[in-house]
């Protein structure tokens, strides 16, 4: 067997290798929110549909994130699918130290007391059913209890280290 010239040379596993490979992977952009002493939220590109019956989703959250202590205790979380025009909202919730729920953010309290963002493509409220240790993160599994896909539209995508949109 001969090596294919487009395979390149393998590198030893490392955080940098993982980041480099996943920069090639396009991912949808979501904002996860939860209520605690105050509302918290963060941008996530790790959102996945897990099962249809019962309806389950998952996402990862870093245990060093400022949102983790609230998410660690929350009974419910909000999941917001961002639209292609919401680069700034994604950046606000990704930026450390940002005033995420300040005057520039359109939000309200939704079902189960979860902070819901306005103008998103779709949203869900999920009951947290598991928090699974995974390195320096936790994988959170939530069961959908409410939601709205009403706005619809084209999603915001994260690729090559930046927010972008789908092309036709």
N, CA and C atoms as an extended XYZ file, in Angstrom:
504
Properties=species:S:1:pos:R:3:atomname:S:1:resname:S:1:resid:I:1 pbc="F F F"
N         0.848       -1.163        0.000 N   UNK     1
C         0.000        0.000        0.000 CA  UNK     1
C         0.901        1.236        0.000 C   UNK     1
N         0.565        2.209       -0.840 N   UNK     2
C         1.345        3.452       -0.865 CA  UNK     2
C         0.561        4.556       -0.187 C   UNK     2
N         1.299        5.460        0.414 N   UNK     3
C         0.660        6.580        1.109 CA  UNK     3
C         0.122        7.577        0.089 C   UNK     3
N        -1.035        8.068        0.362 N   UNK     4
C        -1.631        9.092       -0.482 CA  UNK     4
C        -0.906       10.409       -0.228 C   UNK     4
N        -0.505       11.125       -1.281 N   UNK     5
C         0.253       12.365       -1.068 CA  UNK     5
C        -0.543       13.453       -0.354 C   UNK     5
N        -1.862       13.368       -0.329 N   UNK     6
C        -2.659       14.414        0.314 CA  UNK     6
C        -2.908       14.147        1.799 C   UNK     6
N        -2.356       13.071        2.342 N   UNK     7
C        -2.565       12.772        3.750 CA  UNK     7
C        -1.626       13.554        4.660 C   UNK     7
N        -0.537       14.042        4.149 N   UNK     8
C         0.394       14.811        4.978 CA  UNK     8
C         1.074       13.928        6.000 C   UNK     8
N         1.631       14.556        7.011 N   UNK     9
C         2.344       13.856        8.073 CA  UNK     9
C         1.541       13.956        9.350 C   UNK     9
N         1.392       12.835       10.037 N   UNK    10
C         0.632       12.874       11.284 CA  UNK    10
C         1.428       13.599       12.357 C   UNK    10
N         0.670       14.225       13.270 N   UNK    11
C         1.269       14.923       14.406 CA  UNK    11
C         0.790       14.260       15.683 C   UNK    11
N         1.573       14.388       16.727 N   UNK    12
C         1.219       13.827       18.026 CA  UNK    12
C         0.021       14.574       18.599 C   UNK    12
N        -0.850       13.835       19.254 N   UNK    13
C        -2.046       14.427       19.848 CA  UNK    13
C        -1.679       15.538       20.818 C   UNK    13
N        -2.406       16.658       20.710 N   UNK    14
C        -2.200       17.800       21.602 CA  UNK    14
C        -3.415       18.705       21.501 C   UNK    14
N        -3.583       19.616       22.450 N   UNK    15
C        -4.677       20.587       22.327 CA  UNK    15
C        -4.578       21.386       21.024 C   UNK    15
N        -3.352       21.743       20.602 N   UNK    16
C        -3.174       22.512       19.363 CA  UNK    16
C        -3.604       21.704       18.141 C   UNK    16
N        -3.289       20.405       18.120 N   UNK    17
C        -3.702       19.560       17.006 CA  UNK    17
C        -5.224       19.519       16.926 C   UNK    17
N        -5.878       19.311       18.061 N   UNK    18
C        -7.342       19.266       18.074 CA  UNK    18
C        -7.922       20.584       17.554 C   UNK    18
N        -7.411       21.711       18.052 N   UNK    19
C        -7.903       23.020       17.597 CA  UNK    19
C        -7.684       23.196       16.097 C   UNK    19
N        -6.519       22.816       15.605 N   UNK    20
C        -6.203       22.962       14.182 CA  UNK    20
C        -7.148       22.146       13.313 C   UNK    20
N        -7.416       20.927       13.711 N   UNK    21
C        -8.320       20.076       12.935 CA  UNK    21
C        -9.749       20.619       12.984 C   UNK    21
N       -10.193       21.033       14.175 N   UNK    22
C       -11.576       21.491       14.291 CA  UNK    22
C       -11.812       22.872       13.695 C   UNK    22
N       -10.756       23.614       13.367 N   UNK    23
C       -10.940       24.858       12.606 CA  UNK    23
C       -11.458       24.539       11.202 C   UNK    23
N       -11.235       23.299       10.769 N   UNK    24
C       -11.703       22.871        9.447 CA  UNK    24
C       -13.162       22.400        9.474 C   UNK    24
N       -13.709       22.245       10.650 N   UNK    25
C       -15.068       21.729       10.836 CA  UNK    25
C       -16.038       22.891       11.047 C   UNK    25
N       -16.985       23.057       10.156 N   UNK    26
C       -17.994       24.108       10.320 CA  UNK    26
C       -19.019       23.649       11.350 C   UNK    26
N       -19.394       24.565       12.244 N   UNK    27
C       -20.348       24.231       13.299 CA  UNK    27
C       -21.374       25.346       13.428 C   UNK    27
N       -22.593       24.963       13.759 N   UNK    28
C       -23.618       25.942       14.045 CA  UNK    28
C       -23.280       26.675       15.335 C   UNK    28
N       -23.817       27.877       15.482 N   UNK    29
C       -23.520       28.701       16.647 CA  UNK    29
C       -24.781       28.846       17.488 C   UNK    29
N       -24.635       28.568       18.779 N   UNK    30
C       -25.746       28.679       19.722 CA  UNK    30
C       -25.272       29.486       20.924 C   UNK    30
N       -26.220       30.046       21.648 N   UNK    31
C       -25.927       30.646       22.939 CA  UNK    31
C       -26.720       29.858       23.972 C   UNK    31
N       -26.042       29.431       25.014 N   UNK    32
C       -26.656       28.709       26.122 CA  UNK    32
C       -26.829       29.699       27.267 C   UNK    32
N       -28.008       29.717       27.892 N   UNK    33
C       -28.260       30.614       29.019 CA  UNK    33
C       -28.799       29.829       30.207 C   UNK    33
N       -28.639       30.409       31.380 N   UNK    34
C       -29.186       29.818       32.605 CA  UNK    34
C       -29.411       30.945       33.607 C   UNK    34
N       -30.281       30.683       34.562 N   UNK    35
C       -30.579       31.657       35.605 CA  UNK    35
C       -29.956       31.206       36.912 C   UNK    35
N       -29.386       32.156       37.616 N   UNK    36
C       -28.831       31.913       38.940 CA  UNK    36
C       -29.044       33.177       39.739 C   UNK    36
N       -28.009       33.645       40.415 N   UNK    37
C       -28.084       34.932       41.114 CA  UNK    37
C       -28.375       36.032       40.104 C   UNK    37
N       -27.917       35.836       38.891 N   UNK    38
C       -28.202       36.685       37.740 CA  UNK    38
C       -28.148       35.806       36.515 C   UNK    38
N       -28.569       36.296       35.359 N   UNK    39
C       -28.513       35.454       34.165 CA  UNK    39
C       -27.069       35.251       33.709 C   UNK    39
N       -26.771       34.080       33.178 N   UNK    40
C       -25.463       33.794       32.594 CA  UNK    40
C       -25.679       33.203       31.203 C   UNK    40
N       -24.650       33.272       30.392 N   UNK    41
C       -24.735       32.694       29.062 CA  UNK    41
C       -23.377       32.636       28.404 C   UNK    41
N       -23.268       31.779       27.404 N   UNK    42
C       -22.018       31.638       26.660 CA  UNK    42
C       -22.315       31.117       25.259 C   UNK    42
N       -21.420       31.429       24.347 N   UNK    43
C       -21.524       30.949       22.971 CA  UNK    43
C       -20.996       29.521       22.914 C   UNK    43
N       -21.730       28.672       22.197 N   UNK    44
C       -21.345       27.260       22.080 CA  UNK    44
C       -21.407       26.821       20.619 C   UNK    44
N       -20.407       26.065       20.214 N   UNK    45
C       -20.438       25.445       18.890 CA  UNK    45
C       -20.510       23.924       19.020 C   UNK    45
N       -20.741       23.462       20.232 N   UNK    46
C       -20.764       22.014       20.519 CA  UNK    46
C       -22.175       21.466       20.668 C   UNK    46
N       -23.194       22.224       20.261 N   UNK    47
C       -24.581       21.778       20.420 CA  UNK    47
C       -24.880       20.604       19.502 C   UNK    47
N       -25.534       19.589       20.067 N   UNK    48
C       -25.917       18.396       19.296 CA  UNK    48
C       -27.303       17.925       19.683 C   UNK    48
N       -27.995       17.376       18.714 N   UNK    49
C       -29.223       16.641       18.979 CA  UNK    49
C       -28.790       15.240       19.389 C   UNK    49
N       -29.305       14.751       20.516 N   UNK    50
C       -28.897       13.439       21.016 CA  UNK    50
C       -29.940       12.373       20.686 C   UNK    50
N       -31.207       12.674       20.958 N   UNK    51
C       -32.273       11.694       20.731 CA  UNK    51
C       -33.581       12.425       20.470 C   UNK    51
N       -34.458       11.771       19.722 N   UNK    52
C       -35.789       12.330       19.459 CA  UNK    52
C       -36.801       11.881       20.508 C   UNK    52
N       -36.583       10.693       21.080 N   UNK    53
C       -37.530       10.156       22.064 CA  UNK    53
C       -36.780        9.585       23.245 C   UNK    53
N       -36.713       10.242       24.368 N   UNK    54
C       -37.237       11.589       24.601 CA  UNK    54
C       -36.351       12.612       23.894 C   UNK    54
N       -36.865       13.822       23.650 N   UNK    55
C       -36.066       14.821       22.942 CA  UNK    55
C       -34.917       15.330       23.816 C   UNK    55
N       -33.684       14.969       23.431 N   UNK    56
C       -32.493       15.319       24.205 CA  UNK    56
C       -31.483       16.062       23.340 C   UNK    56
N       -30.799       17.025       23.958 N   UNK    57
C       -29.695       17.746       23.324 CA  UNK    57
C       -28.475       17.641       24.233 C   UNK    57
N       -27.310       18.002       23.688 N   UNK    58
C       -26.104       18.076       24.516 CA  UNK    58
C       -25.254       19.253       24.066 C   UNK    58
N       -24.417       19.732       24.978 N   UNK    59
C       -23.436       20.755       24.668 CA  UNK    59
C       -22.315       20.644       25.687 C   UNK    59
N       -21.165       21.181       25.332 N   UNK    60
C       -20.034       21.197       26.247 CA  UNK    60
C       -19.848       22.573       26.851 C   UNK    60
N       -19.363       22.602       28.083 N   UNK    61
C       -19.058       23.861       28.759 CA  UNK    61
C       -17.788       23.673       29.580 C   UNK    61
N       -16.876       24.620       29.453 N   UNK    62
C       -15.624       24.560       30.195 CA  UNK    62
C       -15.849       24.820       31.671 C   UNK    62
N       -15.200       24.044       32.512 N   UNK    63
C       -15.372       24.216       33.956 CA  UNK    63
C       -14.672       25.473       34.467 C   UNK    63
N       -13.841       26.100       33.645 N   UNK    64
C       -13.219       27.365       34.042 CA  UNK    64
C       -14.023       28.566       33.545 C   UNK    64
N       -15.104       28.311       32.820 N   UNK    65
C       -15.943       29.390       32.297 CA  UNK    65
C       -16.690       30.081       33.439 C   UNK    65
N       -16.911       31.381       33.284 N   UNK    66
C       -17.644       32.132       34.308 CA  UNK    66
C       -19.096       31.662       34.420 C   UNK    66
N       -19.614       31.027       33.384 N   UNK    67
C       -20.996       30.523       33.397 CA  UNK    67
C       -21.132       29.160       34.084 C   UNK    67
N       -20.021       28.422       34.181 N   UNK    68
C       -20.100       27.051       34.693 CA  UNK    68
C       -20.718       26.945       36.090 C   UNK    68
N       -20.354       27.760       37.068 N   UNK    69
C       -20.962       27.571       38.397 CA  UNK    69
C       -22.500       27.628       38.367 C   UNK    69
N       -23.061       28.500       37.544 N   UNK    70
C       -24.524       28.583       37.448 CA  UNK    70
C       -25.081       27.390       36.674 C   UNK    70
N       -24.445       27.036       35.547 N   UNK    71
C       -24.903       25.886       34.761 CA  UNK    71
C       -24.777       24.606       35.586 C   UNK    71
N       -23.767       24.531       36.435 N   UNK    72
C       -23.558       23.345       37.282 CA  UNK    72
C       -24.720       23.119       38.234 C   UNK    72
N       -25.419       24.191       38.607 N   UNK    73
C       -26.520       24.097       39.568 CA  UNK    73
C       -27.901       24.249       38.943 C   UNK    73
N       -27.966       24.702       37.700 N   UNK    74
C       -29.251       25.010       37.063 CA  UNK    74
C       -30.083       23.761       36.798 C   UNK    74
N       -31.377       23.870       37.044 N   UNK    75
C       -32.299       22.796       36.684 CA  UNK    75
C       -32.662       22.865       35.204 C   UNK    75
N       -32.644       24.081       34.635 N   UNK    76
C       -33.019       24.291       33.238 CA  UNK    76
C       -32.030       25.230       32.561 C   UNK    76
N       -31.871       25.067       31.240 N   UNK    77
C       -31.035       25.949       30.442 CA  UNK    77
C       -31.808       26.359       29.189 C   UNK    77
N       -31.420       27.502       28.640 N   UNK    78
C       -31.956       27.940       27.362 CA  UNK    78
C       -30.942       27.665       26.272 C   UNK    78
N       -31.422       27.251       25.115 N   UNK    79
C       -30.579       26.968       23.955 CA  UNK    79
C       -31.101       27.835       22.816 C   UNK    79
N       -30.239       28.688       22.275 N   UNK    80
C       -30.634       29.653       21.253 CA  UNK    80
C       -29.822       29.425       19.990 C   UNK    80
N       -30.484       29.164       18.875 N   UNK    81
C       -29.814       29.005       17.589 CA  UNK    81
C       -29.705       30.396       16.964 C   UNK    81
N       -28.481       30.844       16.691 N   UNK    82
C       -28.282       32.188       16.170 CA  UNK    82
C       -28.402       32.235       14.656 C   UNK    82
N       -28.885       33.369       14.164 N   UNK    83
C       -29.023       33.597       12.730 CA  UNK    83
C       -27.772       34.219       12.147 C   UNK    83
N       -27.660       34.165       10.826 N   UNK    84
C       -26.465       34.646       10.134 CA  UNK    84
C       -26.180       36.123       10.378 C   UNK    84
N       -27.172       36.876       10.822 N   UNK    85
C       -26.994       38.302       11.094 CA  UNK    85
C       -26.635       38.590       12.555 C   UNK    85
N       -26.348       37.557       13.345 N   UNK    86
C       -26.118       37.748       14.776 CA  UNK    86
C       -24.663       37.542       15.199 C   UNK    86
N       -23.730       37.967       14.338 N   UNK    87
C       -22.295       37.884       14.659 CA  UNK    87
C       -21.988       38.574       15.981 C   UNK    87
N       -22.525       39.779       16.163 N   UNK    88
C       -22.188       40.568       17.352 CA  UNK    88
C       -22.719       39.904       18.624 C   UNK    88
N       -23.926       39.330       18.552 N   UNK    89
C       -24.480       38.633       19.715 CA  UNK    89
C       -23.591       37.440       20.073 C   UNK    89
N       -23.167       36.674       19.068 N   UNK    90
C       -22.268       35.541       19.302 CA  UNK    90
C       -20.966       36.015       19.933 C   UNK    90
N       -20.413       37.107       19.417 N   UNK    91
C       -19.152       37.633       19.943 CA  UNK    91
C       -19.319       38.125       21.376 C   UNK    91
N       -20.440       38.772       21.679 N   UNK    92
C       -20.685       39.258       23.041 CA  UNK    92
C       -20.699       38.103       24.029 C   UNK    92
N       -21.393       37.013       23.690 N   UNK    93
C       -21.493       35.884       24.609 CA  UNK    93
C       -20.227       35.021       24.627 C   UNK    93
N       -19.317       35.248       23.657 N   UNK    94
C       -18.044       34.523       23.634 CA  UNK    94
C       -16.944       35.291       24.357 C   UNK    94
N       -17.130       36.601       24.513 N   UNK    95
C       -16.089       37.474       25.073 CA  UNK    95
C       -16.079       37.424       26.596 C   UNK    95
N       -14.929       37.151       27.155 N   UNK    96
C       -14.762       37.132       28.606 CA  UNK    96
C       -14.943       38.536       29.155 C   UNK    96
N       -15.703       38.654       30.228 N   UNK    97
C       -15.906       39.935       30.889 CA  UNK    97
C       -16.937       40.841       30.241 C   UNK    97
N       -17.571       40.394       29.149 N   UNK    98
C       -18.568       41.222       28.459 CA  UNK    98
C       -19.839       41.335       29.299 C   UNK    98
N       -20.554       42.450       29.135 N   UNK    99
C       -21.859       42.628       29.778 CA  UNK    99
C       -22.894       41.943       28.891 C   UNK    99
N       -23.008       40.646       29.031 N   UNK   100
C       -23.811       39.829       28.131 CA  UNK   100
C       -25.304       40.140       28.184 C   UNK   100
N       -25.799       40.535       29.334 N   UNK   101
C       -27.225       40.825       29.465 CA  UNK   101
C       -27.475       42.318       29.687 C   UNK   101
N       -26.571       43.148       29.170 N   UNK   102
C       -26.701       44.598       29.292 CA  UNK   102
C       -27.762       45.158       28.362 C   UNK   102
N       -27.874       46.470       28.299 N   UNK   103
C       -28.907       47.137       27.503 CA  UNK   103
C       -28.893       46.769       26.021 C   UNK   103
N       -27.745       46.388       25.474 N   UNK   104
C       -27.665       46.048       24.049 CA  UNK   104
C       -28.258       44.669       23.736 C   UNK   104
N       -28.527       43.857       24.759 N   UNK   105
C       -29.040       42.493       24.545 CA  UNK   105
C       -30.543       42.449       24.762 C   UNK   105
N       -31.252       41.987       23.723 N   UNK   106
C       -32.700       41.810       23.799 CA  UNK   106
C       -32.969       40.446       24.458 C   UNK   106
N       -33.533       40.472       25.673 N   UNK   107
C       -33.831       39.220       26.350 CA  UNK   107
C       -34.995       39.408       27.308 C   UNK   107
N       -35.571       38.277       27.702 N   UNK   108
C       -36.673       38.258       28.665 CA  UNK   108
C       -36.579       36.961       29.457 C   UNK   108
N       -37.332       36.896       30.541 N   UNK   109
C       -37.401       35.649       31.305 CA  UNK   109
C       -38.451       34.758       30.648 C   UNK   109
N       -38.056       33.515       30.358 N   UNK   110
C       -38.949       32.571       29.686 CA  UNK   110
C       -39.397       31.458       30.606 C   UNK   110
N       -39.895       30.371       30.008 N   UNK   111
C       -40.335       29.223       30.800 CA  UNK   111
C       -39.248       28.744       31.755 C   UNK   111
N       -39.658       28.304       32.925 N   UNK   112
C       -38.764       27.783       33.963 CA  UNK   112
C       -37.770       28.840       34.435 C   UNK   112
N       -38.053       30.124       34.188 N   UNK   113
C       -37.180       31.200       34.637 CA  UNK   113
C       -35.910       31.373       33.819 C   UNK   113
N       -35.815       30.689       32.689 N   UNK   114
C       -34.613       30.727       31.860 CA  UNK   114
C       -34.557       32.032       31.061 C   UNK   114
N       -33.398       32.692       31.007 N   UNK   115
C       -33.255       33.880       30.164 CA  UNK   115
C       -33.357       33.480       28.685 C   UNK   115
N       -34.266       34.130       27.955 N   UNK   116
C       -34.440       33.863       26.523 CA  UNK   116
C       -34.017       35.086       25.728 C   UNK   116
N       -33.224       34.865       24.691 N   UNK   117
C       -32.740       35.937       23.833 CA  UNK   117
C       -33.740       36.203       22.715 C   UNK   117
N       -33.933       37.467       22.392 N   UNK   118
C       -34.831       37.843       21.313 CA  UNK   118
C       -34.141       37.775       19.959 C   UNK   118
N       -34.927       37.618       18.913 N   UNK   119
C       -34.425       37.682       17.545 CA  UNK   119
C       -33.642       36.489       17.060 C   UNK   119
N       -33.602       35.413       17.823 N   UNK   120
C       -32.843       34.227       17.413 CA  UNK   120
C       -33.654       33.410       16.406 C   UNK   120
N       -32.985       32.543       15.671 N   UNK   121
C       -33.638       31.694       14.679 CA  UNK   121
C       -34.628       30.741       15.349 C   UNK   121
N       -34.229       30.187       16.489 N   UNK   122
C       -35.066       29.241       17.233 CA  UNK   122
C       -34.506       29.127       18.643 C   UNK   122
N       -35.344       28.678       19.585 N   UNK   123
C       -34.872       28.471       20.954 CA  UNK   123
C       -35.553       27.256       21.577 C   UNK   123
N       -34.873       26.727       22.596 N   UNK   124
C       -35.392       25.623       23.397 CA  UNK   124
C       -35.145       25.941       24.867 C   UNK   124
N       -36.000       25.444       25.725 N   UNK   125
C       -35.726       25.376       27.156 CA  UNK   125
C       -35.623       23.898       27.472 C   UNK   125
N       -34.549       23.521       28.164 N   UNK   126
C       -34.283       22.117       28.455 CA  UNK   126
C       -34.059       21.900       29.947 C   UNK   126
N       -34.587       20.784       30.444 N   UNK   127
C       -34.334       20.361       31.820 CA  UNK   127
C       -33.028       19.589       31.810 C   UNK   127
N       -32.092       19.997       32.654 N   UNK   128
C       -30.796       19.317       32.707 CA  UNK   128
C       -30.987       17.932       33.323 C   UNK   128
N       -30.551       16.901       32.592 N   UNK   129
C       -30.691       15.529       33.085 CA  UNK   129
C       -29.349       14.885       33.418 C   UNK   129
N       -28.233       15.472       32.908 N   UNK   130
C       -26.911       14.913       33.226 CA  UNK   130
C       -25.829       15.952       32.963 C   UNK   130
N       -24.772       15.858       33.733 N   UNK   131
C       -23.553       16.634       33.544 CA  UNK   131
C       -22.411       15.626       33.619 C   UNK   131
N       -21.784       15.369       32.498 N   UNK   132
C       -20.798       14.299       32.401 CA  UNK   132
C       -19.389       14.887       32.314 C   UNK   132
N       -18.485       14.516       33.241 N   UNK   133
C       -17.111       15.019       33.170 CA  UNK   133
C       -16.446       14.588       31.860 C   UNK   133
N       -15.737       15.542       31.223 N   UNK   134
C       -15.011       15.268       29.982 CA  UNK   134
C       -13.802       16.196       29.941 C   UNK   134
N       -12.696       15.764       30.527 N   UNK   135
C       -11.500       16.603       30.582 CA  UNK   135
C       -11.782       17.870       31.368 C   UNK   135
N       -11.423       19.022       30.781 N   UNK   136
C       -11.641       20.308       31.454 CA  UNK   136
C       -13.029       20.879       31.154 C   UNK   136
N       -13.920       20.058       30.636 N   UNK   137
C       -15.294       20.443       30.305 CA  UNK   137
C       -16.284       19.505       30.981 C   UNK   137
N       -17.523       19.840       30.859 N   UNK   138
C       -18.631       18.937       31.200 CA  UNK   138
C       -19.531       18.886       29.981 C   UNK   138
N       -20.028       17.712       29.680 N   UNK   139
C       -21.041       17.546       28.645 CA  UNK   139
C       -22.374       17.593       29.369 C   UNK   139
N       -23.192       18.555       29.004 N   UNK   140
C       -24.503       18.717       29.635 CA  UNK   140
C       -25.543       18.128       28.693 C   UNK   140
N       -26.398       17.274       29.240 N   UNK   141
C       -27.504       16.700       28.469 CA  UNK   141
C       -28.788       17.283       29.022 C   UNK   141
N       -29.617       17.787       28.107 N   UNK   142
C       -30.875       18.395       28.504 CA  UNK   142
C       -32.046       17.794       27.748 C   UNK   142
N       -33.162       17.657       28.462 N   UNK   143
C       -34.402       17.185       27.840 CA  UNK   143
C       -35.265       18.401       27.511 C   UNK   143
N       -35.682       18.493       26.259 N   UNK   144
C       -36.471       19.632       25.789 CA  UNK   144
C       -37.824       19.662       26.496 C   UNK   144
N       -38.173       20.844       27.052 N   UNK   145
C       -39.488       21.013       27.690 CA  UNK   145
C       -40.321       22.084       26.997 C   UNK   145
N       -39.702       22.973       26.227 N   UNK   146
C       -40.423       24.019       25.498 CA  UNK   146
C       -39.504       24.555       24.413 C   UNK   146
N       -40.082       25.255       23.453 N   UNK   147
C       -39.260       25.852       22.404 CA  UNK   147
C       -40.088       26.557       21.366 C   UNK   147
N       -39.386       27.190       20.423 N   UNK   148
C       -40.053       27.906       19.344 CA  UNK   148
C       -39.104       28.038       18.153 C   UNK   148
N       -39.465       27.426       17.008 N   UNK   149
C       -38.669       27.574       15.796 CA  UNK   149
C       -39.222       28.672       14.884 C   UNK   149
N       -40.079       29.547       15.410 N   UNK   150
C       -40.893       30.461       14.615 CA  UNK   150
C       -40.128       31.372       13.661 C   UNK   150
N       -39.042       31.986       14.113 N   UNK   151
C       -38.378       32.947       13.235 CA  UNK   151
C       -37.795       32.273       12.006 C   UNK   151
N       -37.144       31.137       12.205 N   UNK   152
C       -36.491       30.474       11.084 CA  UNK   152
C       -35.382       31.339       10.518 C   UNK   152
N       -34.881       30.950        9.389 N   UNK   153
C       -33.828       31.729        8.741 CA  UNK   153
C       -32.542       30.942        8.640 C   UNK   153
N       -31.555       31.605        8.130 N   UNK   154
C       -30.262       30.967        7.901 CA  UNK   154
C       -29.412       31.058        9.160 C   UNK   154
N       -28.722       29.980        9.522 N   UNK   155
C       -27.956       29.955       10.770 CA  UNK   155
C       -26.601       30.643       10.648 C   UNK   155
N       -26.112       31.091       11.781 N   UNK   156
C       -24.741       31.562       11.902 CA  UNK   156
C       -23.854       30.323       12.022 C   UNK   156
N       -22.687       30.366       11.398 N   UNK   157
C       -21.765       29.231       11.377 CA  UNK   157
C       -20.394       29.694       11.870 C   UNK   157
N       -19.698       28.796       12.558 N   UNK   158
C       -18.338       29.062       13.003 CA  UNK   158
C       -17.404       28.169       12.204 C   UNK   158
N       -16.438       28.793       11.508 N   UNK   159
C       -15.508       28.033       10.674 CA  UNK   159
C       -14.205       28.810       10.544 C   UNK   159
N       -13.081       28.112       10.582 N   UNK   160
C       -11.763       28.728       10.444 CA  UNK   160
C       -11.526       29.820       11.485 C   UNK   160
N       -12.109       29.637       12.692 N   UNK   161
C       -11.876       30.570       13.777 CA  UNK   161
C       -12.684       31.857       13.697 C   UNK   161
N       -13.736       31.888       12.861 N   UNK   162
C       -14.562       33.094       12.772 CA  UNK   162
C       -16.016       32.742       12.501 C   UNK   162
N       -16.892       33.707       12.826 N   UNK   163
C       -18.314       33.563       12.544 CA  UNK   163
C       -18.550       33.920       11.089 C   UNK   163
N       -19.385       33.126       10.423 N   UNK   164
C       -19.650       33.321        9.002 CA  UNK   164
C       -21.065       32.829        8.691 C   UNK   164
N       -21.420       32.829        7.424 N   UNK   165
C       -22.749       32.380        6.999 CA  UNK   165
C       -22.610       31.296        5.942 C   UNK   165
N       -23.675       30.563        5.739 N   UNK   166
C       -23.696       29.563        4.671 CA  UNK   166
C       -23.724       30.264        3.331 C   UNK   166
N       -23.148       29.621        2.347 N   UNK   167
C       -23.226       30.118        0.967 CA  UNK   167
C       -24.123       29.193        0.190 C   UNK   167
N       -24.812       29.748       -0.787 N   UNK   168
C       -25.648       28.903       -1.668 CA  UNK   168
C       -24.795       28.205       -2.691 C   UNK   168
